[in-house]
Amino acid sequence: MIIHSAELPIELTNGNDGRGGRWFSSAKIRKQIESLLIAEGHRRSEPFSGIVSLRITRVMGKRQKAWDADSWQRGNLKELIDALVVVNWFVDDSPKYISEVRFRQRADNPRPKESTTIVEVIQ
């Protein structure tokens, strides 16, 4: 059962921009996402209780193509989940609190110029 759903103005990346061979500041990306979450009113007073699963949906913008099934695992999703921990969605991102993360993509964007990310918390 979905206990919370939020569409966030965040474009997921798949790491094809050279993350592996260069210095990469995941903390900087996490802080940028955290600031956006706070500005959009997504801070929670208490984290979700119990173990949850996450379903992440990449809503593709104009001219974006679907990724390979495993590409989402190396982009900025880790920083998004870490930022959700900071804004009190979860106590921690360990398996004690988040048992799994599922990913899907959609091309039926009602605002095709924008790419967004839907985060669904499932219990």
Backbone as CSV, one residue per row, in Angstrom:
resi,resn,N_x,N_y,N_z,CA_x,CA_y,CA_z,C_x,C_y,C_z
1,MET,0.833,-1.176,0.000,0.000,0.000,0.000,0.887,1.251,0.000
2,ILE,0.572,2.191,-0.895,1.310,3.460,-0.962,0.861,4.323,0.208
3,ILE,1.808,4.698,1.076,1.465,5.546,2.214,1.824,7.014,1.974
4,HIS,2.633,7.266,0.945,2.985,8.643,0.603,3.508,8.668,-0.823
5,SER,3.152,9.721,-1.548,3.633,9.906,-2.914,3.928,11.383,-3.122
6,ALA,5.052,11.668,-3.760,5.417,13.056,-4.042,6.098,13.130,-5.399
7,GLU,5.654,14.083,-6.214,6.340,14.346,-7.479,7.291,15.508,-7.238
8,LEU,8.555,15.267,-7.454,9.600,16.233,-7.127,10.194,16.826,-8.398
9,PRO,10.503,18.117,-8.397,11.098,18.753,-9.573,12.596,18.454,-9.659
10,ILE,12.902,17.173,-9.669,14.289,16.711,-9.693,14.480,15.822,-10.906
11,GLU,15.503,16.107,-11.676,15.827,15.259,-12.820,16.853,14.220,-12.379
12,LEU,16.469,12.960,-12.502,17.422,11.900,-12.183,18.491,11.848,-13.260
13,THR,19.690,11.472,-12.861,20.783,11.268,-13.802,21.172,9.794,-13.751
14,ASN,21.850,9.346,-14.794,22.266,7.946,-14.821,23.780,7.770,-14.776
15,GLY,24.505,8.815,-14.481,25.940,8.696,-14.327,26.726,8.618,-15.616
16,ASN,26.090,8.832,-16.755,26.805,8.766,-18.026,27.624,10.020,-18.308
17,ASP,27.697,10.931,-17.351,28.427,12.179,-17.560,29.850,12.117,-17.013
18,GLY,30.372,10.926,-16.774,31.760,10.795,-16.378,32.005,10.725,-14.896
19,ARG,31.065,10.316,-14.111,31.217,10.260,-12.663,32.396,9.388,-12.227
20,GLY,32.613,8.296,-12.908,33.607,7.326,-12.475,35.043,7.817,-12.486
21,GLY,35.470,8.548,-13.514,36.866,8.900,-13.648,37.257,10.250,-13.096
22,ARG,36.331,11.002,-12.584,36.617,12.342,-12.088,36.267,12.453,-10.617
23,TRP,36.787,13.501,-9.978,36.400,13.774,-8.601,34.930,14.141,-8.606
24,PHE,34.173,13.560,-7.735,32.732,13.768,-7.712,32.311,14.048,-6.287
25,SER,31.569,15.122,-6.092,31.133,15.490,-4.756,29.677,15.110,-4.558
26,SER,29.451,13.912,-4.019,28.074,13.494,-3.764,27.434,14.356,-2.676
27,ALA,28.236,14.845,-1.740,27.701,15.709,-0.677,27.130,17.001,-1.268
28,LYS,27.790,17.545,-2.263,27.315,18.778,-2.905,25.962,18.527,-3.586
29,ILE,25.844,17.419,-4.300,24.587,17.078,-4.969,23.494,16.847,-3.928
30,ARG,23.807,16.120,-2.856,22.827,15.854,-1.808,22.330,17.151,-1.190
31,LYS,23.215,18.086,-0.924,22.820,19.364,-0.322,21.940,20.181,-1.270
32,GLN,22.219,20.120,-2.559,21.377,20.820,-3.531,19.968,20.226,-3.532
33,ILE,19.881,18.908,-3.527,18.573,18.247,-3.507,17.863,18.538,-2.193
34,GLU,18.596,18.486,-1.091,18.023,18.793,0.235,17.415,20.199,0.245
35,SER,18.133,21.175,-0.271,17.629,22.556,-0.316,16.354,22.644,-1.138
36,LEU,16.312,21.944,-2.255,15.128,21.945,-3.096,13.945,21.291,-2.370
37,LEU,14.187,20.172,-1.690,13.122,19.500,-0.942,12.543,20.417,0.141
38,ILE,13.403,21.132,0.847,12.954,22.055,1.890,12.149,23.196,1.269
39,ALA,12.660,23.768,0.176,11.971,24.872,-0.486,10.593,24.458,-1.008
40,GLU,10.470,23.197,-1.406,9.203,22.687,-1.941,8.263,22.181,-0.842
41,GLY,8.688,22.259,0.426,7.828,21.867,1.543,7.778,20.374,1.822
42,HIS,8.846,19.673,1.539,8.861,18.221,1.718,9.564,17.760,2.998
43,ARG,9.843,18.665,3.917,10.405,18.264,5.211,9.282,17.662,6.052
44,ARG,9.578,16.568,6.735,8.589,15.909,7.602,8.937,16.142,9.061
45,SER,7.909,16.202,9.902,8.149,16.361,11.333,8.599,15.041,11.959
46,GLU,8.133,13.929,11.409,8.548,12.607,11.891,8.783,11.694,10.699
47,PRO,9.769,10.819,10.793,9.999,9.883,9.689,8.887,8.833,9.605
48,PHE,8.759,8.231,8.445,7.814,7.128,8.293,8.227,6.018,9.251
49,SER,7.239,5.354,9.844,7.552,4.297,10.805,7.575,2.938,10.108
50,GLY,8.366,2.052,10.651,8.458,0.701,10.105,9.341,0.631,8.875
51,ILE,9.405,-0.554,8.328,10.205,-0.791,7.124,9.346,-0.445,5.909
52,VAL,9.931,0.296,4.978,9.219,0.686,3.767,10.007,0.258,2.531
53,SER,9.313,0.258,1.409,9.928,0.115,0.094,9.729,1.438,-0.625
54,LEU,10.583,1.717,-1.570,10.431,2.922,-2.386,10.213,2.529,-3.836
55,ARG,9.310,3.225,-4.489,9.167,3.099,-5.937,9.503,4.465,-6.515
56,ILE,10.534,4.503,-7.336,11.017,5.735,-7.935,10.619,5.720,-9.406
57,THR,9.952,6.785,-9.845,9.553,6.874,-11.246,10.224,8.075,-11.879
58,ARG,10.980,7.825,-12.905,11.583,8.898,-13.709,10.567,9.281,-14.774
59,VAL,10.046,10.514,-14.681,9.107,11.018,-15.674,9.943,11.801,-16.680
60,MET,10.082,11.246,-17.870,10.987,11.804,-18.867,10.474,13.105,-19.452
61,GLY,11.402,14.006,-19.653,11.098,15.276,-20.304,11.240,15.159,-21.809
62,LYS,11.067,16.272,-22.474,11.143,16.333,-23.937,12.502,15.837,-24.433
63,ARG,12.470,15.003,-25.429,13.656,14.449,-26.106,14.489,13.505,-25.227
64,GLN,13.988,13.113,-24.085,14.727,12.158,-23.265,14.332,10.745,-23.670
65,LYS,15.293,9.857,-23.618,15.059,8.463,-23.973,15.107,7.603,-22.722
66,ALA,14.447,6.475,-22.800,14.484,5.532,-21.682,15.901,4.994,-21.508
67,TRP,16.263,4.756,-20.261,17.572,4.203,-19.934,17.527,2.681,-19.956
68,ASP,18.708,2.084,-20.005,18.814,0.646,-19.793,18.298,0.326,-18.395
69,ALA,17.877,-0.891,-18.201,17.245,-1.295,-16.943,18.126,-1.062,-15.717
70,ASP,19.443,-1.077,-15.873,20.320,-0.936,-14.710,20.981,0.434,-14.593
71,SER,20.715,1.348,-15.509,21.404,2.649,-15.506,21.073,3.521,-14.304
72,TRP,19.885,3.422,-13.761,19.460,4.290,-12.661,20.280,4.065,-11.400
73,GLN,20.934,2.927,-11.282,21.640,2.584,-10.054,22.959,3.324,-9.879
74,ARG,23.407,4.040,-10.886,24.703,4.710,-10.758,24.629,6.231,-10.863
75,GLY,23.445,6.781,-10.908,23.286,8.219,-11.044,23.131,8.918,-9.706
76,ASN,22.223,9.884,-9.637,22.066,10.703,-8.438,20.963,10.218,-7.503
77,LEU,20.432,9.027,-7.716,19.372,8.524,-6.840,19.858,8.354,-5.406
78,LYS,21.082,7.931,-5.209,21.641,7.790,-3.855,21.595,9.127,-3.122
79,GLU,21.964,10.197,-3.808,21.939,11.525,-3.195,20.514,11.969,-2.885
80,LEU,19.553,11.607,-3.752,18.150,11.926,-3.479,17.677,11.213,-2.214
81,ILE,17.963,9.929,-2.100,17.529,9.186,-0.912,18.231,9.710,0.339
82,ASP,19.507,10.020,0.238,20.225,10.609,1.379,19.595,11.942,1.796
83,ALA,19.180,12.764,0.822,18.526,14.034,1.135,17.170,13.798,1.799
84,LEU,16.451,12.758,1.385,15.176,12.427,2.028,15.383,12.021,3.485
85,VAL,16.504,11.383,3.780,16.835,11.066,5.177,17.046,12.366,5.952
86,VAL,17.780,13.305,5.372,18.074,14.569,6.053,16.797,15.366,6.335
87,VAL,15.819,15.317,5.414,14.577,16.063,5.633,13.529,15.218,6.362
88,ASN,13.995,14.147,6.996,13.210,13.382,7.969,12.141,12.465,7.368
89,TRP,12.331,12.026,6.142,11.416,11.016,5.612,11.712,9.661,6.248
90,PHE,13.005,9.404,6.474,13.448,8.117,7.002,14.478,8.350,8.098
91,VAL,14.539,7.448,9.051,15.560,7.522,10.100,16.930,7.335,9.474
92,ASP,16.990,6.428,8.508,18.250,6.030,7.893,17.887,5.353,6.570
93,ASP,18.853,5.216,5.667,18.558,4.521,4.414,19.032,3.070,4.416
94,SER,19.311,2.558,5.588,19.757,1.165,5.707,18.567,0.218,5.518
95,PRO,18.833,-1.075,5.291,17.756,-2.053,5.128,16.826,-2.154,6.342
96,LYS,17.255,-1.660,7.476,16.397,-1.657,8.661,15.182,-0.746,8.452
97,TYR,15.300,0.243,7.556,14.226,1.203,7.309,13.705,1.176,5.869
98,ILE,14.588,0.937,4.904,14.185,0.853,3.495,14.619,-0.513,2.976
99,SER,13.648,-1.384,2.739,13.966,-2.761,2.371,14.323,-2.932,0.903
100,GLU,13.777,-2.078,0.034,14.091,-2.178,-1.391,13.734,-0.877,-2.095
101,VAL,14.343,-0.697,-3.266,14.049,0.447,-4.119,13.747,-0.109,-5.509
102,ARG,12.571,0.219,-6.019,12.163,-0.191,-7.364,12.222,1.039,-8.271
103,PHE,12.456,0.808,-9.534,12.599,1.916,-10.478,11.757,1.652,-11.718
104,ARG,11.162,2.735,-12.223,10.471,2.652,-13.505,10.572,4.003,-14.200
105,GLN,10.200,4.027,-15.473,10.274,5.241,-16.275,8.952,5.446,-16.997
106,ARG,8.606,6.715,-17.193,7.382,7.070,-17.923,7.694,8.160,-18.938
107,ALA,7.110,8.028,-20.104,7.278,9.049,-21.136,6.028,9.904,-21.289
108,ASP,4.970,9.603,-20.551,3.699,10.324,-20.696,3.643,11.560,-19.804
109,ASN,4.640,12.398,-19.915,4.771,13.582,-19.075,3.779,14.663,-19.516
110,PRO,2.891,15.122,-18.623,1.967,16.197,-18.995,2.674,17.544,-19.191
111,ARG,3.881,17.674,-18.656,4.702,18.878,-18.839,6.005,18.437,-19.501
112,PRO,5.990,18.159,-20.807,7.123,17.483,-21.451,8.449,18.233,-21.434
113,LYS,8.443,19.526,-21.122,9.716,20.248,-21.082,10.465,19.987,-19.787
114,GLU,9.764,19.472,-18.786,10.366,19.230,-17.473,10.495,17.739,-17.220
115,SER,11.592,17.343,-16.636,11.746,15.978,-16.150,11.528,16.016,-14.644
116,THR,10.726,15.094,-14.130,10.471,15.061,-12.703,10.715,13.651,-12.165
117,THR,10.646,13.531,-10.856,10.832,12.251,-10.203,9.704,12.048,-9.211
118,ILE,9.036,10.909,-9.305,7.987,10.569,-8.359,8.561,9.576,-7.359
119,VAL,8.418,9.889,-6.086,8.859,8.985,-5.020,7.609,8.491,-4.303
120,GLU,7.429,7.172,-4.284,6.317,6.572,-3.580,6.865,5.725,-2.438
121,VAL,6.315,5.928,-1.255,6.711,5.165,-0.072,5.635,4.095,0.116
122,ILE,6.070,2.846,0.164,5.157,1.713,0.211,5.383,0.926,1.488
123,GLN,4.291,0.566,2.149,4.408,-0.230,3.371,3.535,-1.463,3.269
